[in-house]
mmCIF file of C-alpha atoms in Angstrom:
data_model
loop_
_atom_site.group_PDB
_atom_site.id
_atom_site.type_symbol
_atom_site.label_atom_id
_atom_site.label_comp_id
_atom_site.label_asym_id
_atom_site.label_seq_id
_atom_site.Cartn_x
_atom_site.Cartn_y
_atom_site.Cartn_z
ATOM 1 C CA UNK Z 1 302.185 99.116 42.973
ATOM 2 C CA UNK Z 2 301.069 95.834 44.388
ATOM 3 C CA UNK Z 3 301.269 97.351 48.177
ATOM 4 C CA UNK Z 4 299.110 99.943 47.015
ATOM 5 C CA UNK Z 5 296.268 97.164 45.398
ATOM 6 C CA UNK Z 6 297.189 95.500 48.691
ATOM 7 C CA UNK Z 7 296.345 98.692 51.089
ATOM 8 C CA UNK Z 8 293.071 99.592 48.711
ATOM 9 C CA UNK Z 9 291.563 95.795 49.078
ATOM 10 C CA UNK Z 10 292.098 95.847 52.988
ATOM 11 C CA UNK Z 11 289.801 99.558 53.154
ATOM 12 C CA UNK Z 12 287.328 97.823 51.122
ATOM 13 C CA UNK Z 13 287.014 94.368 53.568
ATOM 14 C CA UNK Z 14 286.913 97.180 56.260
ATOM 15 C CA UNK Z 15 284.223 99.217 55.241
ATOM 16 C CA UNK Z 16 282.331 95.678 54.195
ATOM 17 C CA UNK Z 17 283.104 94.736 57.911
ATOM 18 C CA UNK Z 18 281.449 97.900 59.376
ATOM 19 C CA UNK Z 19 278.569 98.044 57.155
ATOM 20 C CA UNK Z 20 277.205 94.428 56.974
ATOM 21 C CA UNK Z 21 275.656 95.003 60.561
ATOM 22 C CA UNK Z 22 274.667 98.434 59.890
ATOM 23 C CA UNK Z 23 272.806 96.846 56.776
ATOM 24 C CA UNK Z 24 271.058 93.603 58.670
ATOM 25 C CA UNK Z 25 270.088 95.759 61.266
ATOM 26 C CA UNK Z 26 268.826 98.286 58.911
ATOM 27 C CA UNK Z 27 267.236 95.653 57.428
ATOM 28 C CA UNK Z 28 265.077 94.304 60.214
ATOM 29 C CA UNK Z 29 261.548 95.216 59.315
ATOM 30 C CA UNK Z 30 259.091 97.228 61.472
ATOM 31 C CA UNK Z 31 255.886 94.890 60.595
ATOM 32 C CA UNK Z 32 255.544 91.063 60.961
ATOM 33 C CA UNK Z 33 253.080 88.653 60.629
ATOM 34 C CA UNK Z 34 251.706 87.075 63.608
ATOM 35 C CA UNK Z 35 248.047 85.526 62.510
ATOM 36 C CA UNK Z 36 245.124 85.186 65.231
ATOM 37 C CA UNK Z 37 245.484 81.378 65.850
ATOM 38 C CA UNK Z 38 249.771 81.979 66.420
ATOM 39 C CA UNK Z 39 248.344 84.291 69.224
ATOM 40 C CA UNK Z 40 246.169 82.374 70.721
ATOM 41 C CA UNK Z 41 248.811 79.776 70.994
ATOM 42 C CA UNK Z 42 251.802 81.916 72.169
ATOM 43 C CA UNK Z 43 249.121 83.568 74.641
ATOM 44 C CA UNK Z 44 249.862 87.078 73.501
ATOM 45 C CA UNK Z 45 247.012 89.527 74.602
ATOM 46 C CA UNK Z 46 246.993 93.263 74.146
ATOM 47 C CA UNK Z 47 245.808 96.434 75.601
ATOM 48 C CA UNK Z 48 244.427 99.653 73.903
ATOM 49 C CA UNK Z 49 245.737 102.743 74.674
ATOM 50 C CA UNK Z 50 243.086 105.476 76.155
ATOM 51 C CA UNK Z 51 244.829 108.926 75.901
ATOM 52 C CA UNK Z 52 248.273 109.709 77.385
ATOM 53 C CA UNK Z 53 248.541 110.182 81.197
ATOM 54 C CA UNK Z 54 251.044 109.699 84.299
ATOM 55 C CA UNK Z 55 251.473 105.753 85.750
ATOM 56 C CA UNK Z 56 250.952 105.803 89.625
ATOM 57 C CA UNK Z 57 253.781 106.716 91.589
ATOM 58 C CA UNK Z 58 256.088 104.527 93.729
ATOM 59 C CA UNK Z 59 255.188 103.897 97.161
ATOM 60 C CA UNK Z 60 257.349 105.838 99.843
ATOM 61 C CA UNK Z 61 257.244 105.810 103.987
ATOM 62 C CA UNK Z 62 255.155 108.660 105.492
ATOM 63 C CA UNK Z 63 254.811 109.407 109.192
ATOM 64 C CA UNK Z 64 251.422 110.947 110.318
ATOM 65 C CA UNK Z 65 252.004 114.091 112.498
ATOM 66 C CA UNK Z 66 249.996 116.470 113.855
ATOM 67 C CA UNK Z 67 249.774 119.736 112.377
ATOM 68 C CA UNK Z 68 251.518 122.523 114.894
ATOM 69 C CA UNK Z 69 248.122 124.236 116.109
ATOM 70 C CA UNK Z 70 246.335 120.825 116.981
ATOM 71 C CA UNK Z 71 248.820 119.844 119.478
ATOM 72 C CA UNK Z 72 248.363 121.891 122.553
ATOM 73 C CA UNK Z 73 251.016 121.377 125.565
ATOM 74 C CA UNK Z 74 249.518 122.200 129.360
ATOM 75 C CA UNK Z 75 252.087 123.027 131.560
ATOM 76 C CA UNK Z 76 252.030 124.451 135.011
ATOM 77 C CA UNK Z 77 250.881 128.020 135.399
ATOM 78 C CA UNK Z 78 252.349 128.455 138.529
ATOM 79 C CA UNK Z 79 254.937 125.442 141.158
ATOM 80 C CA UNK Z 80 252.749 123.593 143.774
ATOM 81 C CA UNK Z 81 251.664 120.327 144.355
ATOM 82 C CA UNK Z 82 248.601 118.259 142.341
ATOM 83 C CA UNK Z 83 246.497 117.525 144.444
ATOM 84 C CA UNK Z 84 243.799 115.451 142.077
ATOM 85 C CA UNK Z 85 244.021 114.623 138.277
ATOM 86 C CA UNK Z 86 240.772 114.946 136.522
ATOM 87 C CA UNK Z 87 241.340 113.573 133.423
ATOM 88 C CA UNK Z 88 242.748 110.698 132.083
ATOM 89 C CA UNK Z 89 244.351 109.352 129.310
ATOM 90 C CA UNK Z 90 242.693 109.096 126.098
ATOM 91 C CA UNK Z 91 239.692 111.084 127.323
ATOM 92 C CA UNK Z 92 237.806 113.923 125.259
ATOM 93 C CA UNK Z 93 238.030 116.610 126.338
ATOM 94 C CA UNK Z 94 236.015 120.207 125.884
ATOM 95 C CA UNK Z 95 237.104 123.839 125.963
ATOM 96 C CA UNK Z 96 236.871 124.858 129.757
ATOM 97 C CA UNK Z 97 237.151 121.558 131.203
ATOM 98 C CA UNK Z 98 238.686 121.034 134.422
ATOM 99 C CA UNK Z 99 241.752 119.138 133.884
ATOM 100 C CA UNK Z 100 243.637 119.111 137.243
ATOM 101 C CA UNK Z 101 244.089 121.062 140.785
ATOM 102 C CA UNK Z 102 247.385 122.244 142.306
ATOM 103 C CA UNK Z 103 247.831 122.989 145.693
ATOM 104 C CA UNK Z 104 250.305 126.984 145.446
ATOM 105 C CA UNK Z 105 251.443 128.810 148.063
ATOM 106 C CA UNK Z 106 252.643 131.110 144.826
ATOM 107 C CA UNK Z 107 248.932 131.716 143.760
ATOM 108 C CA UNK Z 108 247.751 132.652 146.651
ATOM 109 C CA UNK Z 109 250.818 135.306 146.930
ATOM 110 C CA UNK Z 110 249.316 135.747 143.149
ATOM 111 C CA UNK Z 111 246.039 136.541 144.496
ATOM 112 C CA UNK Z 112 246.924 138.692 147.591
ATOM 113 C CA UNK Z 113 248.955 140.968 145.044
ATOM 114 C CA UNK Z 114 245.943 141.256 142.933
ATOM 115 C CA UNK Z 115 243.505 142.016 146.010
ATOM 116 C CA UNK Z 116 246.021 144.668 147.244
ATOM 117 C CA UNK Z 117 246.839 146.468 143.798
ATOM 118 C CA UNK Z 118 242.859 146.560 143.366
ATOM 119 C CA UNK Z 119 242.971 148.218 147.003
ATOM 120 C CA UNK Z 120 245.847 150.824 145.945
ATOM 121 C CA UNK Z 121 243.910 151.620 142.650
ATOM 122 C CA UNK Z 122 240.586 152.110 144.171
ATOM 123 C CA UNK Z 123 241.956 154.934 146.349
ATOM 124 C CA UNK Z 124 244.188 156.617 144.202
ATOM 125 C CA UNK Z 125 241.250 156.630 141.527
ATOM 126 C CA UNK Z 126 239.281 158.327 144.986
ATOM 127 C CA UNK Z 127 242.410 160.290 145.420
ATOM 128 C CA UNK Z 128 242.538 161.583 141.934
ATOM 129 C CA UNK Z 129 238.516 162.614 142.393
ATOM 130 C CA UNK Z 130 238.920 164.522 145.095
ATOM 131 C CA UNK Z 131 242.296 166.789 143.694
ATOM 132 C CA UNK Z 132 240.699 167.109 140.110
ATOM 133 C CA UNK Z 133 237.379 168.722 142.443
ATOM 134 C CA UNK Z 134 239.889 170.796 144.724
ATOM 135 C CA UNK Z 135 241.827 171.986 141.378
ATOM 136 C CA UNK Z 136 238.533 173.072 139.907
ATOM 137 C CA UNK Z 137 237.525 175.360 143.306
ATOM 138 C CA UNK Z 138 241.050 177.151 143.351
ATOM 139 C CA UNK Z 139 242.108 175.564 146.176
ATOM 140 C CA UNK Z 140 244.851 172.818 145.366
ATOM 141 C CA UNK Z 141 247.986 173.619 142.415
ATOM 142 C CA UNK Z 142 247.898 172.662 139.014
ATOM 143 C CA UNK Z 143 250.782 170.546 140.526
ATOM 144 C CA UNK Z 144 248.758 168.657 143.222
ATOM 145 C CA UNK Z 145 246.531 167.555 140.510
ATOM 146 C CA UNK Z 146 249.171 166.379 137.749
ATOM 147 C CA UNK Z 147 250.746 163.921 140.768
ATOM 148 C CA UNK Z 148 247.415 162.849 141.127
ATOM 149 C CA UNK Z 149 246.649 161.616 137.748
ATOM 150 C CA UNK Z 150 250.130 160.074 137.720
ATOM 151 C CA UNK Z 151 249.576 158.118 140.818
ATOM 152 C CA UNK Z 152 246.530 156.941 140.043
ATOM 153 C CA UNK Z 153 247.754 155.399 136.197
ATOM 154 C CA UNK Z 154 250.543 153.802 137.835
ATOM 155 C CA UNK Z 155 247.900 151.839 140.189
ATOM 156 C CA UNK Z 156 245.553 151.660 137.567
ATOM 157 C CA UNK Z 157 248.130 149.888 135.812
ATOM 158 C CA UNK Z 158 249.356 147.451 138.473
ATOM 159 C CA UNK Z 159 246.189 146.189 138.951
ATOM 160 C CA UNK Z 160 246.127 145.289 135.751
ATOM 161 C CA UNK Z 161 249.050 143.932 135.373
ATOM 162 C CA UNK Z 162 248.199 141.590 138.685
ATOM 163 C CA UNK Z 163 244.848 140.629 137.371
ATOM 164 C CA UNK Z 164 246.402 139.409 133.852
ATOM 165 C CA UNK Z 165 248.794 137.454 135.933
ATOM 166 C CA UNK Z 166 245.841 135.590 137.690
ATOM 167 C CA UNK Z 167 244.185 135.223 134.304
ATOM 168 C CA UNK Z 168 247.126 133.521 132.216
ATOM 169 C CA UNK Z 169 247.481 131.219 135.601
ATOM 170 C CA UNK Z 170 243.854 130.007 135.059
ATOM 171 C CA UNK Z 171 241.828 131.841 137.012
ATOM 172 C CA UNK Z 172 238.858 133.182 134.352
ATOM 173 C CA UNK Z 173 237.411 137.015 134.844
ATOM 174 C CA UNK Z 174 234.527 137.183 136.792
ATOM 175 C CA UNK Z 175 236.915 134.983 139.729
ATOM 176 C CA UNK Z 176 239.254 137.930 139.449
ATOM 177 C CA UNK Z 177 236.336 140.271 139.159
ATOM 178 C CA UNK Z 178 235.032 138.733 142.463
ATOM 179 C CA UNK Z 179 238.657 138.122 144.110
ATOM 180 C CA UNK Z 180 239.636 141.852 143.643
ATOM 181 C CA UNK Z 181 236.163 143.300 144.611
ATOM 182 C CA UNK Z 182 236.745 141.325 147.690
ATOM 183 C CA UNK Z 183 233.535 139.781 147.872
ATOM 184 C CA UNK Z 184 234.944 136.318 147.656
ATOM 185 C CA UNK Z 185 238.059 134.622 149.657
ATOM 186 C CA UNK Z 186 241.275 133.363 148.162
ATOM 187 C CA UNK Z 187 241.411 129.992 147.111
ATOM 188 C CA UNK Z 188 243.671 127.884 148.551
ATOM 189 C CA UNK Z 189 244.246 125.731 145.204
ATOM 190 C CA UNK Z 190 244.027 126.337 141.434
ATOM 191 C CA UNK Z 191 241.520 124.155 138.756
ATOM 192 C CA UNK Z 192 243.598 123.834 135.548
ATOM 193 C CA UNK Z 193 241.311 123.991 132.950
ATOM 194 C CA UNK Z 194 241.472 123.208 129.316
ATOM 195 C CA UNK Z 195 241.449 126.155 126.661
ATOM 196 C CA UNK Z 196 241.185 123.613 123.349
ATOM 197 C CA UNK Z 197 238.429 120.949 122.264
ATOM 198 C CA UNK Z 198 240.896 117.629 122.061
ATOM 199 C CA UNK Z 199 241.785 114.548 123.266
ATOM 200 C CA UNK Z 200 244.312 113.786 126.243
ATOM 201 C CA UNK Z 201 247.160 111.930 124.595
ATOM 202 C CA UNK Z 202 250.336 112.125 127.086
ATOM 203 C CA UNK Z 203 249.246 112.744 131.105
ATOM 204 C CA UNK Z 204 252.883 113.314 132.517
ATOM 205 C CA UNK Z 205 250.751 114.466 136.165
ATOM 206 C CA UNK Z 206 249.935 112.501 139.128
ATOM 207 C CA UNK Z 207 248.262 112.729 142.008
ATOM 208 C CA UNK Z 208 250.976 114.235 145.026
ATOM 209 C CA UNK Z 209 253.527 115.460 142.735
ATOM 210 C CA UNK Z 210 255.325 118.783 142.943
ATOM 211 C CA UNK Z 211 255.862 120.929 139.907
ATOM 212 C CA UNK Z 212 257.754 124.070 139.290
ATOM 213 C CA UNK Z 213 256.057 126.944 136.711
ATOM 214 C CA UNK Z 214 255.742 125.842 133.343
ATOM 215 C CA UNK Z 215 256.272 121.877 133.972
ATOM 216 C CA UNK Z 216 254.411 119.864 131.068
ATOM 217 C CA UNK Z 217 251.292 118.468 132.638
ATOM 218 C CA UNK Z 218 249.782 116.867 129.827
ATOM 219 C CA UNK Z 219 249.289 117.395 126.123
ATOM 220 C CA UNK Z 220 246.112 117.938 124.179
ATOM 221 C CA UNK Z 221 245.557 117.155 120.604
ATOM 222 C CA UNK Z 222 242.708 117.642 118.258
ATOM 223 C CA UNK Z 223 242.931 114.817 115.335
ATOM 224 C CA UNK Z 224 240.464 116.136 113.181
ATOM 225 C CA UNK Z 225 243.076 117.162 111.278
ATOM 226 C CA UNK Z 226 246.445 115.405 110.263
ATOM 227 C CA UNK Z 227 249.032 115.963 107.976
ATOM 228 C CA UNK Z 228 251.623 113.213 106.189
ATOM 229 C CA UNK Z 229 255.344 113.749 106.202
ATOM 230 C CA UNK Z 230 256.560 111.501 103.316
ATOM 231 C CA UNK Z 231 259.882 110.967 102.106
ATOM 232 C CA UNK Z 232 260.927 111.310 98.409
ATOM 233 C CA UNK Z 233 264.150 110.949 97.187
ATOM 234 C CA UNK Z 234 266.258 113.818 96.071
ATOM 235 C CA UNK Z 235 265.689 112.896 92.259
ATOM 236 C CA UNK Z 236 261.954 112.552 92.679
ATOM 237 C CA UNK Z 237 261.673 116.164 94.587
ATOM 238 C CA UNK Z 238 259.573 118.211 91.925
ATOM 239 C CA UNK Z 239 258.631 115.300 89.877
ATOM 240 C CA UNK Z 240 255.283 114.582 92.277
ATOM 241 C CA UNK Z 241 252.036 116.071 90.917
ATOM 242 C CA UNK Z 242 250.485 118.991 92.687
ATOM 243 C CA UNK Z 243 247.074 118.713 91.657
ATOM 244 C CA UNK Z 244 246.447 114.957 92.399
ATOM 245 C CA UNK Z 245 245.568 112.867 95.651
ATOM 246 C CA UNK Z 246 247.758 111.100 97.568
ATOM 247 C CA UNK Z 247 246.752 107.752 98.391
ATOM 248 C CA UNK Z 248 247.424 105.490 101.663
ATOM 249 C CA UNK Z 249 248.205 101.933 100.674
ATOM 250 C CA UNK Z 250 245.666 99.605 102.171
ATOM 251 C CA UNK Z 251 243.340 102.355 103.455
ATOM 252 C CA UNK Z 252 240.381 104.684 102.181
ATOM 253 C CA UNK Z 253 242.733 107.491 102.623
ATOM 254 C CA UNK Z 254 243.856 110.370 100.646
ATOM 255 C CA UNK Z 255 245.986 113.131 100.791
ATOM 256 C CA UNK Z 256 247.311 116.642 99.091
ATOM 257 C CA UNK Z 257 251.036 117.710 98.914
ATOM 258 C CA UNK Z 258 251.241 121.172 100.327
ATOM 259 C CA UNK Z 259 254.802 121.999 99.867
ATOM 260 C CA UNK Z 260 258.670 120.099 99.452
ATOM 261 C CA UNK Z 261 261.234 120.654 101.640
ATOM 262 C CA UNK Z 262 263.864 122.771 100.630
ATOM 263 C CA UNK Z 263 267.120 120.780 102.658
ATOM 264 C CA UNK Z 264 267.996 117.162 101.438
ATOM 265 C CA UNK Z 265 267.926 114.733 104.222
ATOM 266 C CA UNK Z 266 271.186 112.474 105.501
ATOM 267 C CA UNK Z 267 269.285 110.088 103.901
ATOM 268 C CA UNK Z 268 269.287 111.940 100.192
ATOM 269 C CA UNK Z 269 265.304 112.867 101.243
ATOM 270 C CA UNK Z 270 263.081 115.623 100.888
ATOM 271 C CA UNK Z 271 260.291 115.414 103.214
ATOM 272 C CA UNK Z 272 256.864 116.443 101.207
ATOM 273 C CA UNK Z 273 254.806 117.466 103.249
ATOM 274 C CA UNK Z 274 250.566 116.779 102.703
ATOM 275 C CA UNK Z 275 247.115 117.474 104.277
ATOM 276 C CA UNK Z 276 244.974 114.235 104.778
ATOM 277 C CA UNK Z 277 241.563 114.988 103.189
ATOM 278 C CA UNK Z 278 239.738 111.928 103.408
ATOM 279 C CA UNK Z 279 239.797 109.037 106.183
ATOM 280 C CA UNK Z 280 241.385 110.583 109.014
ATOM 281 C CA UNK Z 281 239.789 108.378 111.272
ATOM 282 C CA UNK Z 282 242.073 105.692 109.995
ATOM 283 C CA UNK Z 283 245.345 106.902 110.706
ATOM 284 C CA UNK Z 284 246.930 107.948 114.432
ATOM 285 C CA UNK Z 285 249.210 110.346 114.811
ATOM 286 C CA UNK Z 286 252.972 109.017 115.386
ATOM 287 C CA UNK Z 287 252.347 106.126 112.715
ATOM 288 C CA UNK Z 288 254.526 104.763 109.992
ATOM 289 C CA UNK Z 289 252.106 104.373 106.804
ATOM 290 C CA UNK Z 290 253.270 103.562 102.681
ATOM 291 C CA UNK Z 291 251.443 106.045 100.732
ATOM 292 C CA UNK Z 292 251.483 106.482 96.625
ATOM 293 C CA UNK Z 293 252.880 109.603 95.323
ATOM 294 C CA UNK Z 294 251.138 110.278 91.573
ATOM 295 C CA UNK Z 295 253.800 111.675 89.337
ATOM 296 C CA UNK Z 296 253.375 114.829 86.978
ATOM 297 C CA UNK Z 297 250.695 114.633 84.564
ATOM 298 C CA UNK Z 298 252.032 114.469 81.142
ATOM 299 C CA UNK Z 299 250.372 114.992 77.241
ATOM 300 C CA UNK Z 300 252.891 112.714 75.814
ATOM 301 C CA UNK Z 301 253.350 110.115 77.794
ATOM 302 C CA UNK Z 302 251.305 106.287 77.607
ATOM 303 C CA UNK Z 303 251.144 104.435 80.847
ATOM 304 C CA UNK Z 304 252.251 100.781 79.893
ATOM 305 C CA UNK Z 305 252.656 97.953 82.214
ATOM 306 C CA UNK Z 306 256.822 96.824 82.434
ATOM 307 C CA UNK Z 307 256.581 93.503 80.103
ATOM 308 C CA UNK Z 308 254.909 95.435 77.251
ATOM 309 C CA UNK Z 309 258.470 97.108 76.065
ATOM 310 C CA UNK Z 310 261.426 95.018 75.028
ATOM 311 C CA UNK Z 311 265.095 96.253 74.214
ATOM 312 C CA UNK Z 312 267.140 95.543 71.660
ATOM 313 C CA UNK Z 313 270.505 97.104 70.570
ATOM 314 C CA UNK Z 314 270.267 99.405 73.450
ATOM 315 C CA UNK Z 315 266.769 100.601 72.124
ATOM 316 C CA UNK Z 316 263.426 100.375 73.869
ATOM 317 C CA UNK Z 317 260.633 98.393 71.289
ATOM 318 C CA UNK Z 318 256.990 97.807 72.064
ATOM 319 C CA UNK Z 319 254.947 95.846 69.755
ATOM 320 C CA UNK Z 320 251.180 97.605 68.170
ATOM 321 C CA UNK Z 321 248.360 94.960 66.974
ATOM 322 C CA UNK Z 322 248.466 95.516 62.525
ATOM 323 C CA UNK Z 323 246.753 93.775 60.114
ATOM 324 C CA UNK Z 324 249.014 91.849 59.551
ATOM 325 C CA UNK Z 325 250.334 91.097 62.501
ATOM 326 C CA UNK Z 326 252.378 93.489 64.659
ATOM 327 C CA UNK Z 327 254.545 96.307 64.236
ATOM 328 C CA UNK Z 328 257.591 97.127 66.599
ATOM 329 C CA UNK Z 329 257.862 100.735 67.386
ATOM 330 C CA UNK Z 330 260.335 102.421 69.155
ATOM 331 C CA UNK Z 331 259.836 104.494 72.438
ATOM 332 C CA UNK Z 332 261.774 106.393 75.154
ATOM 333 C CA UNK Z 333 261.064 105.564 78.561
ATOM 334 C CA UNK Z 334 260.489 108.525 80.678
ATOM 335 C CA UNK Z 335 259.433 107.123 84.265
ATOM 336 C CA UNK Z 336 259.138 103.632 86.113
ATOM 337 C CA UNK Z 337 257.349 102.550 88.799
ATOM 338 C CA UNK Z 338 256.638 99.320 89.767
ATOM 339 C CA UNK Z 339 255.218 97.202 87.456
ATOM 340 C CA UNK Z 340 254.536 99.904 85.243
ATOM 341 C CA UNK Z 341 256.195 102.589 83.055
ATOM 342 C CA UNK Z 342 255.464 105.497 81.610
ATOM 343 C CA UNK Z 343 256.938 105.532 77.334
ATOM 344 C CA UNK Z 344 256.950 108.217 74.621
ATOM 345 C CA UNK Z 345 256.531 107.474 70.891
ATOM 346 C CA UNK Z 346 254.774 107.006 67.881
ATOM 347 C CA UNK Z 347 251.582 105.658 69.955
ATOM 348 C CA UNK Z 348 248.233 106.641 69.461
ATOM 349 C CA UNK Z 349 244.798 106.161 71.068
ATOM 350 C CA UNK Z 350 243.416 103.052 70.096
ATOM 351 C CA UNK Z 351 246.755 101.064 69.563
ATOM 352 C CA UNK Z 352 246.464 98.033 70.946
ATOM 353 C CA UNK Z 353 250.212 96.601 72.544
ATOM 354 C CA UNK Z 354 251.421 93.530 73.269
ATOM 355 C CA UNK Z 355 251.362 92.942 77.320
ATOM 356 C CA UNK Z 356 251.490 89.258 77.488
ATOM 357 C CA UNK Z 357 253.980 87.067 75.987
ATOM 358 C CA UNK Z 358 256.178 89.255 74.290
ATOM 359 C CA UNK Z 359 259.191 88.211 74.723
ATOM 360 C CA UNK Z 360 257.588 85.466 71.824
ATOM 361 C CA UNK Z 361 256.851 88.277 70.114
ATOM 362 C CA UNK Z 362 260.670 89.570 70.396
ATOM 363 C CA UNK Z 363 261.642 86.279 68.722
ATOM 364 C CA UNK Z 364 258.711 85.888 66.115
ATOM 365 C CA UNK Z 365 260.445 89.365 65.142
ATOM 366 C CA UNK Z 366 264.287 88.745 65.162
ATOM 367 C CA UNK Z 367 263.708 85.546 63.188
ATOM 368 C CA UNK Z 368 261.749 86.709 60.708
ATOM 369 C CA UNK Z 369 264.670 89.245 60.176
ATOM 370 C CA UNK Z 370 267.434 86.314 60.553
ATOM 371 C CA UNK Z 371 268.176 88.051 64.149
ATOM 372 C CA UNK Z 372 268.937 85.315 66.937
#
């Protein structure tokens, strides 16, 4: 009998145990009073909320590139020897413009083959003239004619097929026009000309030095238009918003995401990659910038600098101006960045928070409940 009273008296200082905190903390209440003048000397100051929105992003390293149709590569068309550059670095340049001349013993081979397949065409297209008249008197075979026509397409094609080689080496139409009507003699050297608007960035050429067919020469780039490879972190992948500039951190630039990389980086990246709209005559390509990255707009969400919320038992607290005094409400905290984060909870527009001085606040608060 008296182990039982003994066993029933230890559940009850048990349950007393577990539900005196449960009580105080229960108890704490939502609203204190804070008066005007305890403000003003605790330097508390508030801010009223607008209407819910994202927080700027974080600030992540972006390299400025060139998008793959402004940078144009010039490479030799055919080996020989430059014999005088014509550019130089960091020039403009124009559609059409000479760039360089090479000295080829292979164009001029180029050029003879051209001359002679114009040659071979001219009288097998003669050829073919005369059979087709033959074949219509009686006189020459069906045969005769049909060998004819052949002969003549397979020169009518080699000519062709000589004269587009002398065009992708450089040499424009009415040159070839001229070199196979031979009413003009072969030149001795090729003019490398440019076939983009741009601006010489990397001249590998120089003056004397031999080069084999398709050796880089120089490179051309237009930067009109650049683009921003930025690096996000793997958690931060889809949270960037899509309809929302991108901003370059100490310069009037902005930029839009296009698209995320699909492949995580060594470095747990995704490279995001964006289209500079405004300012491109700040940036060069092949620099290291820190641009912002605006997170996902959200209808739910109040932008709050990072001293406005406090924590206590493992909850998130901010405090809202009352009549009285203030009230602490608790929120969730859905994103940080910075200095500022971005809460949900019973908010409203107009609220006005405490952003200054609240960790007073926190203790005006805890006291008033008997908290430490």
């Amino acid at each position: 009998m008296i182990d039982r009273f003994w066993r029933a008296g230890a559940r009850c200082v048990l349950a007393s145990a577990v539900l005196l905190p449960l009580a105080a903390q229960a108890a704490t209440p939502a609203e204190f009073v804070v008066s005007a003048g305890q403000m003003r000397a605790l330097g508390v100051t508030v801010q009223r909320l607008d209407k819910p929105r994202a927080i700027r992003g974080l600030s992540y390293p972006a390299r400025v590139i060139l998008p793959p149709a402004q940078d144009v590569a010039v490479s030799a068309p055919v080996a020989g020897v430059v014999e005088q550059v014509l550019v130089s670095e960091h020039e403009p340049v124009v559609s059409g413009q000479p760039l360089l001349r090479l000295a080829s013993p292979e164009f001029g081979q180029m050029q003879l083959a051209a001359l002679q397949a114009a040659n071979r065409n001219r009288l097998a297209q003669q050829a073919l003239r005369r059979e087709r008249q033959l074949f219509a008197e009686g006189i020459v075979p069906e045969r005769r004619l049909r060998e004819a026509e052949a002969a003549a397409s397979d020169s009518r094609a080699a000519a062709y097929q000589a004269e587009a080689a002398l065009q992708l080496a450089g040499l424009d139409p009415p040159a070839i026009a001229r070199l196979t009507a031979a009413t003009h003699p072969l030149q001795p050297s090729l003019t490398v000309k440019s076939r983009s608007a741009g601006l010489v960035v990397d001249l590998l050429a120089r003056p004397g030095q031999r080069v084999a067919a398709a050796d880089p020469l120089l490179r051309i780039t237009d930067p009109s238009r650049l683009w921003l490879d930025i690096q996000l972190p793997a958690q931060r992948a889809d949270a960037w918003a899509k309809d929302r500039d991108i901003t370059v951190i100490g310069r009037s630039v902005t930029a839009r995401a296009m698209q995320a990389g699909a492949v995580v980086g060594e470095g747990q990246t995704v490279s995001l990659r964006a289209r500079v709209t405004a300012g491109v005559g700040q940036l060069r390509p092949g620099e290291f910038v820190q641009v912002q990255v605006p997170f996902v707009e959200r209808t739910d969400a109040w932008p709050l600098p990072l001293v406005a919320v406090v924590r206590q038992d493992g909850q998130a607290y901010v405090f809202v101006r009352t009549a009285k005094g203030f009230e602490a409400r608790p929120v969730t905290v859905l994103d940080s960045a910075g200095e500022a984060v971005s809460v949900q909870g019973p908010l409203g527009a107009g609220d006005a928070v405490a952003v200054r001085s609240v960790i007073a606040l926190k203790a005006a608060w805890l006291g008033e409940s008997g908290g430490e």
